[in-house]
Short mmCIF file of C-alpha atoms and ligand atoms in Angstrom, two decimals:
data_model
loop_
_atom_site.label_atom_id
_atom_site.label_comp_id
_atom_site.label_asym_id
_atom_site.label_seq_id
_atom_site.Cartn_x
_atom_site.Cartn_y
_atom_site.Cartn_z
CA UNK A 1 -32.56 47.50 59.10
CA UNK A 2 -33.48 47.00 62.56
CA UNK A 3 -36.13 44.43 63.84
CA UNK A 4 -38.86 44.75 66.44
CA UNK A 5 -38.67 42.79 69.44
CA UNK A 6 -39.97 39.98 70.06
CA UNK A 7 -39.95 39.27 66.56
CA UNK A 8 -36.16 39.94 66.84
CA UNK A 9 -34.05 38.83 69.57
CA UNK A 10 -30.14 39.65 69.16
CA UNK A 11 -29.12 37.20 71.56
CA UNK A 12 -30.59 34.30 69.67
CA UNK A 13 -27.70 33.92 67.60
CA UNK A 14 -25.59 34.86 70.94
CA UNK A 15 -26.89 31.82 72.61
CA UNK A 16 -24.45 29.07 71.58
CA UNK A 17 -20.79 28.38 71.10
CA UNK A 18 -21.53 27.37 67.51
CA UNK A 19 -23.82 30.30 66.77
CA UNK A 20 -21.35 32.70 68.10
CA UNK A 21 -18.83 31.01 65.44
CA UNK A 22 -20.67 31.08 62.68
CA UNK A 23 -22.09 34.93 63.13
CA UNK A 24 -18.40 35.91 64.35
CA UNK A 25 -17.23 39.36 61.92
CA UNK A 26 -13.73 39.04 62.41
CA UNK A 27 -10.48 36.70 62.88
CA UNK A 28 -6.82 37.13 63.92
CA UNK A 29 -4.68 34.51 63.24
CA UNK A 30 -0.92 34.56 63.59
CA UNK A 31 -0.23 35.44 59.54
CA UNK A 32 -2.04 38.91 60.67
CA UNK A 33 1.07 39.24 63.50
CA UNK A 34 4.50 41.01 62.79
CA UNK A 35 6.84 40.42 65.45
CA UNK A 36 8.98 43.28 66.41
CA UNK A 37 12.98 42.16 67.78
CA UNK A 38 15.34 43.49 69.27
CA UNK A 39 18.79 42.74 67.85
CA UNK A 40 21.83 43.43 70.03
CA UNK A 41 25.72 42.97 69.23
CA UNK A 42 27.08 39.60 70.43
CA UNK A 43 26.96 35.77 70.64
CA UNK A 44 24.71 33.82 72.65
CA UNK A 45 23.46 37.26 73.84
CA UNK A 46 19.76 37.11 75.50
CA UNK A 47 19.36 40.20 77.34
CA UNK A 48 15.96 41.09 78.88
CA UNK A 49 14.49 44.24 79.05
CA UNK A 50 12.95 45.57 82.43
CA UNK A 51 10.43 47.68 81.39
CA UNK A 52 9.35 44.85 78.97
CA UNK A 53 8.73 41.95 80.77
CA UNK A 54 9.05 38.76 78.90
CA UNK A 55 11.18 40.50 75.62
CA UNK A 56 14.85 40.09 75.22
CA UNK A 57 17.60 41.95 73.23
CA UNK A 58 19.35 38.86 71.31
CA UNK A 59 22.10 38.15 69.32
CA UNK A 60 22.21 37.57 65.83
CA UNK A 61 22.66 33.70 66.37
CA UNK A 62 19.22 34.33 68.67
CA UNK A 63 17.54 36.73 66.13
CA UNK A 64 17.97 33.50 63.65
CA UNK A 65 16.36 31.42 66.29
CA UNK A 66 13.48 33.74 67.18
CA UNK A 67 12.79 34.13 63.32
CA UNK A 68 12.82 29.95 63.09
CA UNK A 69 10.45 30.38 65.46
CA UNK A 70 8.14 32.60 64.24
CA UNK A 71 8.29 30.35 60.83
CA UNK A 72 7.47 27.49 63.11
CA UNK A 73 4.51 29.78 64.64
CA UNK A 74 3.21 30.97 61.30
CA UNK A 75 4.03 34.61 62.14
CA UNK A 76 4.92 35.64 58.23
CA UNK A 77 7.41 38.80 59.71
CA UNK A 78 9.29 39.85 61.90
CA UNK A 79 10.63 43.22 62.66
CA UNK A 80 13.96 44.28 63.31
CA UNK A 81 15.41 47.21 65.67
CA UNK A 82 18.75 47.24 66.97
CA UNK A 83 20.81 47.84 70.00
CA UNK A 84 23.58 50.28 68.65
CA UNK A 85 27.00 49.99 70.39
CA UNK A 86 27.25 53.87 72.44
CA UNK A 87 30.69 53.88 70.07
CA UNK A 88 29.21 53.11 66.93
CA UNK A 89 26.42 55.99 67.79
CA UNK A 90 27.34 59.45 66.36
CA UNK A 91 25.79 63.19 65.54
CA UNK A 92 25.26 62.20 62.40
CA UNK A 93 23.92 58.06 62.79
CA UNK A 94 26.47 56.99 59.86
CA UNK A 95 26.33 54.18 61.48
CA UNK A 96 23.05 53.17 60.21
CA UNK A 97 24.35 53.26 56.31
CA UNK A 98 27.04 50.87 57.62
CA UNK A 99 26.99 47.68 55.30
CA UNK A 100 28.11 45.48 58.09
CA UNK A 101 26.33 47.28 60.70
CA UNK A 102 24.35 45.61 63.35
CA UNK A 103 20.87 45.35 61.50
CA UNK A 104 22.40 44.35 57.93
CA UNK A 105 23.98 41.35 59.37
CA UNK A 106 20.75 40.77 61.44
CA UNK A 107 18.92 40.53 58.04
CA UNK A 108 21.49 38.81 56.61
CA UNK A 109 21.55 35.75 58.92
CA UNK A 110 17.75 35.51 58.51
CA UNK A 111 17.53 35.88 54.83
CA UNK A 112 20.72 32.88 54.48
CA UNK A 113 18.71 30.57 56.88
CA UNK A 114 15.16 31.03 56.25
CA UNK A 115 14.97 32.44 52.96
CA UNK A 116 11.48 33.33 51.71
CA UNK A 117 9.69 31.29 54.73
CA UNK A 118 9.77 34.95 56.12
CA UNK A 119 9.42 38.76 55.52
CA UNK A 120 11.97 41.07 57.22
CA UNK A 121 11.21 44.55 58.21
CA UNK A 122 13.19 46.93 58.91
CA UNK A 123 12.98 50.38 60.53
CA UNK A 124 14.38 53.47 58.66
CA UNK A 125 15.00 56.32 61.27
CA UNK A 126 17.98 56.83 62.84
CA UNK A 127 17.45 57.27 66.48
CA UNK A 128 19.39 53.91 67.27
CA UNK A 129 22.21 55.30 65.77
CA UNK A 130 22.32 58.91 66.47
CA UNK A 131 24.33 60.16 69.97
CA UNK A 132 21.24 62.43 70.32
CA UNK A 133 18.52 60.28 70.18
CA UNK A 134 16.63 62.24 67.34
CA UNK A 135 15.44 60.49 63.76
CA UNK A 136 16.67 62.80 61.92
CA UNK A 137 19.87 64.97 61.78
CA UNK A 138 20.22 68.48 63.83
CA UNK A 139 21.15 72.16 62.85
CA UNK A 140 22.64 74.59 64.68
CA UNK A 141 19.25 75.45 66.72
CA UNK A 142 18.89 71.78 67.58
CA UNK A 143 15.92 71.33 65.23
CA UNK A 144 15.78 67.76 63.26
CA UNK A 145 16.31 68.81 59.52
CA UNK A 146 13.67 67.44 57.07
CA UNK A 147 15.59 67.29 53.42
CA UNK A 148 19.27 66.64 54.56
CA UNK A 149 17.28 63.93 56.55
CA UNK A 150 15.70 62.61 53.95
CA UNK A 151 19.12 61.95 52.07
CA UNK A 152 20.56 60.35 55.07
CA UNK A 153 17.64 58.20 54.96
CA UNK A 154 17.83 57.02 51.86
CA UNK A 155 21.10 55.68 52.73
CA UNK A 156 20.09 53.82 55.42
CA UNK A 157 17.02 52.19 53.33
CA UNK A 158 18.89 50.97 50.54
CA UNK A 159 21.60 49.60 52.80
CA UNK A 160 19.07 47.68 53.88
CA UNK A 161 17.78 46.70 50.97
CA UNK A 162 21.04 45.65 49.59
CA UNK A 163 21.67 43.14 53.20
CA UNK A 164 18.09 41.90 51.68
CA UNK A 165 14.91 43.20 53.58
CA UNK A 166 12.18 42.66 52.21
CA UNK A 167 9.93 45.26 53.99
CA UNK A 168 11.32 49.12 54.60
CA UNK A 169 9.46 50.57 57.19
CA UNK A 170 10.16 54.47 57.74
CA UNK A 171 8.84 55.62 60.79
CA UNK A 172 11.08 59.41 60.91
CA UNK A 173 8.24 61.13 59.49
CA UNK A 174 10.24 63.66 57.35
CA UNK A 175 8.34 64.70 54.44
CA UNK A 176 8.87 63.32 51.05
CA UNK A 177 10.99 60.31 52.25
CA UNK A 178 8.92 57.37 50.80
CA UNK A 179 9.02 59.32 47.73
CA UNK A 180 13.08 59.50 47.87
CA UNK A 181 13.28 55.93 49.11
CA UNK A 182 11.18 54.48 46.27
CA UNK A 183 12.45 56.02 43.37
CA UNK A 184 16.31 54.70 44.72
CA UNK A 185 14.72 51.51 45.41
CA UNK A 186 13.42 51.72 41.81
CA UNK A 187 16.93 52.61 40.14
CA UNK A 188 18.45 49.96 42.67
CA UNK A 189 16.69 47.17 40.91
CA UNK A 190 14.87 46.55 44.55
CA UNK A 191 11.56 47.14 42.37
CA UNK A 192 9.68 44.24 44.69
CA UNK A 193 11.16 45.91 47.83
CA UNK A 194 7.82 46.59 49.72
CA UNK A 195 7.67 50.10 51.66
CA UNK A 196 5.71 50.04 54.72
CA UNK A 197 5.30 53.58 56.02
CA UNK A 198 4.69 54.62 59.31
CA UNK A 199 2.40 57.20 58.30
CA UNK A 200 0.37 58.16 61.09
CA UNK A 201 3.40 58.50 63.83
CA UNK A 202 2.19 60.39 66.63
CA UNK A 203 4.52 61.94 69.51
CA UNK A 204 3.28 59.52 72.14
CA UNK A 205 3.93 58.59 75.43
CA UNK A 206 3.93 55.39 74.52
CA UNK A 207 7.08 54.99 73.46
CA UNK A 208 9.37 54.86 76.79
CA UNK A 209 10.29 51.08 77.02
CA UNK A 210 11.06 51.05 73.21
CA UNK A 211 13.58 53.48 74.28
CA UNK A 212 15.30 51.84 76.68
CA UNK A 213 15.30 48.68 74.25
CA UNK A 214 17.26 50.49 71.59
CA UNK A 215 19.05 52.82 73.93
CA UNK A 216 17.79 55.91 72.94
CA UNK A 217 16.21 56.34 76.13
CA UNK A 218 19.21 58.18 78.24
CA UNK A 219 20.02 60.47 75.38
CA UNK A 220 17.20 62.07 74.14
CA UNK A 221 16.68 65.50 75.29
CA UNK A 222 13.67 66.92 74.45
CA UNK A 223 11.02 65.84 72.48
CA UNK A 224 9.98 64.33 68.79
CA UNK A 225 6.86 66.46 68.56
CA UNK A 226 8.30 69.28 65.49
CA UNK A 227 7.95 65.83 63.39
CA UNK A 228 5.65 63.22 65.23
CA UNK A 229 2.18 64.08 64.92
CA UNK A 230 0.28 65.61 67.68
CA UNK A 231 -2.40 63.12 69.22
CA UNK A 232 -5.37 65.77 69.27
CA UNK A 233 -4.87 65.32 64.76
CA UNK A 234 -7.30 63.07 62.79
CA UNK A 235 -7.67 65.19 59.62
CA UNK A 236 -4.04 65.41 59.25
CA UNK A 237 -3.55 61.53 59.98
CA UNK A 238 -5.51 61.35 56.78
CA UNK A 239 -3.52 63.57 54.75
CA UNK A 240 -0.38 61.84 56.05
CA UNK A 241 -1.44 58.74 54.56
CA UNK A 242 -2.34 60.38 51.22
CA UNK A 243 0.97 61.44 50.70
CA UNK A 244 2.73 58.35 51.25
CA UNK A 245 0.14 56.25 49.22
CA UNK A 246 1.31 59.06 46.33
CA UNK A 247 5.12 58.71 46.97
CA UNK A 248 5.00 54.64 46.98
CA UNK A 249 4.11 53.43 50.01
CA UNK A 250 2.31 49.88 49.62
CA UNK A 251 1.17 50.01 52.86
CA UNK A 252 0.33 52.28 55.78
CA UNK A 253 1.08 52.12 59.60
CA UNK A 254 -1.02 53.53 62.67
CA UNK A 255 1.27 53.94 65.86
CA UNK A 256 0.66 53.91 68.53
CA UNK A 257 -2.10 50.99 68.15
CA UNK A 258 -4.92 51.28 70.85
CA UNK A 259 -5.52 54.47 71.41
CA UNK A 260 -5.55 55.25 68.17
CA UNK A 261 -7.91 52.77 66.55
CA UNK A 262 -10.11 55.27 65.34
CA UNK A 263 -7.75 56.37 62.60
CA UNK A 264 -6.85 53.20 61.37
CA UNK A 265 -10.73 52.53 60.95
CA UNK A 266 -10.60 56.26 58.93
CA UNK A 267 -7.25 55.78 56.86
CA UNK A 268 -9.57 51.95 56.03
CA UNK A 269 -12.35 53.61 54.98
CA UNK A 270 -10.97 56.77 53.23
CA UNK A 271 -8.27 54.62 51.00
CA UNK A 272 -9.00 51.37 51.39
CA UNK A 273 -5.33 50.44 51.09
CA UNK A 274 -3.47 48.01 53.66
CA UNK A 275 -3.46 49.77 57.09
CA UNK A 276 -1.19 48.25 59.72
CA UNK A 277 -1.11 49.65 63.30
CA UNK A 278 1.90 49.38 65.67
CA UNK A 279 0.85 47.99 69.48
CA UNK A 280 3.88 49.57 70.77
CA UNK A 281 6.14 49.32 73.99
CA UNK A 282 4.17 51.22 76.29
CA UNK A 283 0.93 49.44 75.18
CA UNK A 284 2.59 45.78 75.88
CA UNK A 285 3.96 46.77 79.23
CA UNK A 286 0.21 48.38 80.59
CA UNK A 287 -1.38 44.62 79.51
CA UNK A 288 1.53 42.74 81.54
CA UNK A 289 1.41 45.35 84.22
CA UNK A 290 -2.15 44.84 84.24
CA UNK A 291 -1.95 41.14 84.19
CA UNK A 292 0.76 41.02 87.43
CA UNK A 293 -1.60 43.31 89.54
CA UNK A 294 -4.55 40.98 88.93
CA UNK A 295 -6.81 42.80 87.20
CA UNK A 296 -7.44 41.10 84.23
CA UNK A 297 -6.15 37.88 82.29
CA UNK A 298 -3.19 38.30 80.28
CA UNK A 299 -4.26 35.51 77.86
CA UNK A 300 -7.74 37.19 76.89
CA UNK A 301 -6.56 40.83 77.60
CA UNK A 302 -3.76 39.87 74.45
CA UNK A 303 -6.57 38.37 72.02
CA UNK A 304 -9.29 40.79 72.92
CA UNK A 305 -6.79 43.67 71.85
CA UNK A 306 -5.51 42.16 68.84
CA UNK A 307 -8.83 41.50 67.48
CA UNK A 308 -10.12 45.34 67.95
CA UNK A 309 -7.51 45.82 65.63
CA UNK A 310 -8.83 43.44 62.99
CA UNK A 311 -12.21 44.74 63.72
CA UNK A 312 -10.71 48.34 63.21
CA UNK A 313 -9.96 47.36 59.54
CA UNK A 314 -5.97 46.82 60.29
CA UNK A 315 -4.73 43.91 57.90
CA UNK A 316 -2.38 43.26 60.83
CA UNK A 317 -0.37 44.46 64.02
CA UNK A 318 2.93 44.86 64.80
CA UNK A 319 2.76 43.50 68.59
CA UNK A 320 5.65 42.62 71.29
CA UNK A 321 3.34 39.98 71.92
CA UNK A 322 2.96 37.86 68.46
CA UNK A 323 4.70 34.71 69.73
CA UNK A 324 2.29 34.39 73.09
CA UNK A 325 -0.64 35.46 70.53
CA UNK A 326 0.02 32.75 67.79
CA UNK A 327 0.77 29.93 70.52
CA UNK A 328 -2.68 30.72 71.98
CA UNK A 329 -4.61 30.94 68.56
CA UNK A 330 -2.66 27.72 67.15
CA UNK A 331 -4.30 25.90 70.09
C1 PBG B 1 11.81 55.34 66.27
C2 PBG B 1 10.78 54.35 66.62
C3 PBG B 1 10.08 54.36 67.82
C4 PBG B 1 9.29 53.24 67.83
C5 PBG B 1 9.49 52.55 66.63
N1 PBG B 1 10.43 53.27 65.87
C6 PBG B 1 10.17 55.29 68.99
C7 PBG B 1 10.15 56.73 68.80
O1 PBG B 1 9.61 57.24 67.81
O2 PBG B 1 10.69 57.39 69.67
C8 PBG B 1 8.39 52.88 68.98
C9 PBG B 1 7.96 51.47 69.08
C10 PBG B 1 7.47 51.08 70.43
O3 PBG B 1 7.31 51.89 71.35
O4 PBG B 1 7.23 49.87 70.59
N2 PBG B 1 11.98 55.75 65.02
#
């Protein structure tokens, strides 16, 4: 129902601080942040990465810190990805269904020290621990095979879930893992183990800094595109989603996050389930390289783009930037 002017006058209720308050559509606050970490082997390890100005690698002793922190900041998760060891990395990625591997004792440390004060996520893929760089295991052709995968997978998820994460997040996109992963979680007794799928993953060139956070970077060859989704796809975004919802996934992910906002909005509207979306790597280091060069603020260029993803119908982001976000909304 539109008015006719002068009767109606949009920026009446534009003209005031208050009145912009009280007609506002949307919030962010820092319980709608998930703050993704890098963990890296260790002690009193900080390690910054140069193509992501202002994040670290830390130790275990500093993932316990930053997660402190984030309690302290009212971020409610945080998101764990680690720096495998180039000898612990293998054709295969056993590594990853290690129990005392590099993420498990990660998880560990937060779950012993801050209990349920926070939610750990964890990544199920295992391009941190494969000497390839690929999510999935290769055959003979060099193609990343979808079933053995998916067993490999599983592995990996309920190792996790043993260490005690409270959040699996695949983001391999083989088909029918969430399916595999929830019924072991189910005959694991995890039954309140949440899975958070990556569901719309597409092959992005986004991802580069990520990959030189976990290492992956150097020894990929090739591409992820015979699994990741190709970025021209909304339809299939949609079906994507639909499966996972069917195999047990409690709630979906969108990644990359901005350019992409259009199919969380779709994935809101067609399923109405909780839609996440992933500001990755690439994303974070355009606003700070945008920032440094002067043209724009960092401060409003970080809340602007976290609220288009409220507005988008996300109940939340997964951002590099949560702790600089939740120190500027807590005032
Ligand atoms: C890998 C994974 C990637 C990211 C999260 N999990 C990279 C990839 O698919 O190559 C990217 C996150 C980011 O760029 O911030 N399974």
């Amino acid at each position: 129902m539109t008015g006719t002017y002068p009767n109606t006058r949009l920026r009446r209720t534009r003209a005031t601080g208050w009145s912009r308050a009280l007609h506002r559509e949307t919030l962010i606050t820092p319980a709608d942040l998930i703050w993704p970490l890098f963990v890296t082997e260790g002690a009193g390890v900080e390690d910054p990465i140069a193509s992501l100005p202002g994040v670290s690698r830390w130790s275990v002793d500093g993932i316990v810190a930053r997660a402190k922190e984030a309690v302290d900041l009212g971020i409610p998760v945080v998101a764990l990805f680690p720096n495998t060891q180039p000898d612990r990395r293998s054709d295969d990625g056993a590594e990853a269904h290690n129990p005392d591997n590099l993420m498990c004792r990660a998880i560990r440390a937060i779950k012993d020290t801050c209990g349920d004060d926070i939610g750990v996520l964890t990544d199920v893929a295992l391009d941190p621990y494969t000497s390839h760089g690929q999510d999935g295991l290769l055959d003979d052709t060099g193609y990343v095979t979808n079933d053995d995968t998916v067993a490999v997978l599983v592995d990996q998820a309920i190792n996790q879930a043993e260490a005690g994460a409270d959040i699996i997040a695949p983001s391999d996109m083989m088909d029918g893992r969430i399916h595999a992963i929830r019924m072991a979680l189910e005959m694991g007794s995890h039954h309140n183990v949440q899975i958070m799928s990556y569901a719309a993953k597409y092959a992005s060139a986004f991802y580069g800094p990520f990959r030189d956070a976990v290492g992956s970077g150097g020894l990929l060859k090739g591409d992820k595109k015979s699994y990741q989704m190709d970025p021209a796809n909304s339809d299939e975004a949609l079906r994507e989603v639909e499966f996972d919802i069917a195999e047990g996934a409690d709630s979906v992910m969108v990644k990359p996050g901005l350019a992409y906002l259009d199919i969380a909005r779709r994935v809101k509207d067609t399923f109405g389930v909780p839609v996440f979306a992933y500001q990755v790597s690439g994303e974070y280091a355009m606003i700070e390289a945008a920032a440094a060069a002067g043209a724009g603020e960092r401060d409003a260029l970080v809340l602007e783009t976290l609220l288009a993803f409220k507005r988008a119908g996300c109940s939340g982001v997964l951002t590099y930037h949560a702790p600089v976000a939740a120190r500027l909304l807590n005032g």
